[in-house]
């Protein structure tokens, strides 16, 4: 009996960490490398990236609400997680195959370019839809289902560190897999195959929580659209303000972060392998921020930790905007102090922010609608930032980064101006944080 319990526990934690890490790797690949893929294989035009980001955000949000509600009604997470991961991996590989439309040569004929751009946007949307089905709507809800007083701390640590680990491994490994010869297909096959593998593992090894029962509230569509009941959402005032903190921070984040890879490759002159290592070093060092953040969370100083995270992000992005220029950078070496310092502070802020907000949100979710509230999280974490940010970033890039490439085609490169604009947006996070802090004090005083 004891042996069976240990085996079940080992299987449980293998799923927690395996599904969590490969999911974060795949999301990181989409955020970090899909955009450099577009510049390398389709065209150096941020408009394509803007469409990718916006349509993908809508697909992600729709899938989270749809399958979150469906899994709540069915009282099942396993099947949605497994099928979602398998399809996620397949469409990741199919996304990479869009490069064959242009033959891997960017800036082809107008008709071919339009077809390739449309295919990229569609493939990214499908990949995001099934990724959200498996990860956001089902796997995250399963983690909430399986959380007990005994494992709460360990699951909380997993939720806080998995995005960090996924970002570091995805950045370093992604750059090495792509290499100096721009072999993006190798990256997509490896990552997609890994996600499929863990989807099959979930199909055979995952078990739904015994306490999970079907939660039916009228018809499916009534239950689905009940998640958009504004009065019910506004009743959870602290959670609303925490969601707004998340939204404002990630509007600023998505102004610059999707373009960091192209900024380093095409503006500063690095190759993909080098930028993966440089960003990886900065993020690994930035993981040191987990320690003070954990101590602040143990002391229940969530607001202090969140404020510190925002300030660190502000410093990091500000250093990149003020001090980093092509003339001051040597792309033949990893040792570029201003670039490393900026990325380090950005990494510290991002890691700490993800850690604090992940825990803060989870403790405010209602027990009977976790799948649906993952959908709310996606609205503020993905949908709004991913739709709003391109409208800020795209004009800045086109106004400040227009050049003619070696073949005489017009190209638009992200420059330091993008980071300067983002610093002001980052500081705006303090506005909703002030109100979230006030609601938190009220709740704790009442408790």
mmCIF file of N, CA, C and O in Angstrom, residues 17 329 333 433 444:
data_model
loop_
_atom_site.group_PDB
_atom_site.id
_atom_site.type_symbol
_atom_site.label_atom_id
_atom_site.label_comp_id
_atom_site.label_asym_id
_atom_site.label_seq_id
_atom_site.Cartn_x
_atom_site.Cartn_y
_atom_site.Cartn_z
ATOM 1 N N UNK A 17 5.301 18.724 -12.938
ATOM 2 C CA UNK A 17 6.489 19.384 -13.471
ATOM 3 C C UNK A 17 6.672 19.144 -14.977
ATOM 4 O O UNK A 17 7.083 20.054 -15.699
ATOM 5 N N UNK A 329 27.852 48.265 -28.832
ATOM 6 C CA UNK A 329 27.692 46.821 -28.670
ATOM 7 C C UNK A 329 28.666 46.083 -29.589
ATOM 8 O O UNK A 329 28.849 46.455 -30.750
ATOM 9 N N UNK A 333 31.026 39.157 -29.083
ATOM 10 C CA UNK A 333 31.314 38.699 -27.729
ATOM 11 C C UNK A 333 30.045 38.758 -26.887
ATOM 12 O O UNK A 333 29.135 39.549 -27.165
ATOM 13 N N UNK A 433 -2.066 48.885 -8.715
ATOM 14 C CA UNK A 433 -1.455 48.256 -7.543
ATOM 15 C C UNK A 433 -1.858 48.978 -6.268
ATOM 16 O O UNK A 433 -2.069 48.353 -5.219
ATOM 17 N N UNK A 444 -7.890 41.563 4.730
ATOM 18 C CA UNK A 444 -7.125 40.991 5.839
ATOM 19 C C UNK A 444 -7.631 41.530 7.171
ATOM 20 O O UNK A 444 -7.662 40.815 8.176
#
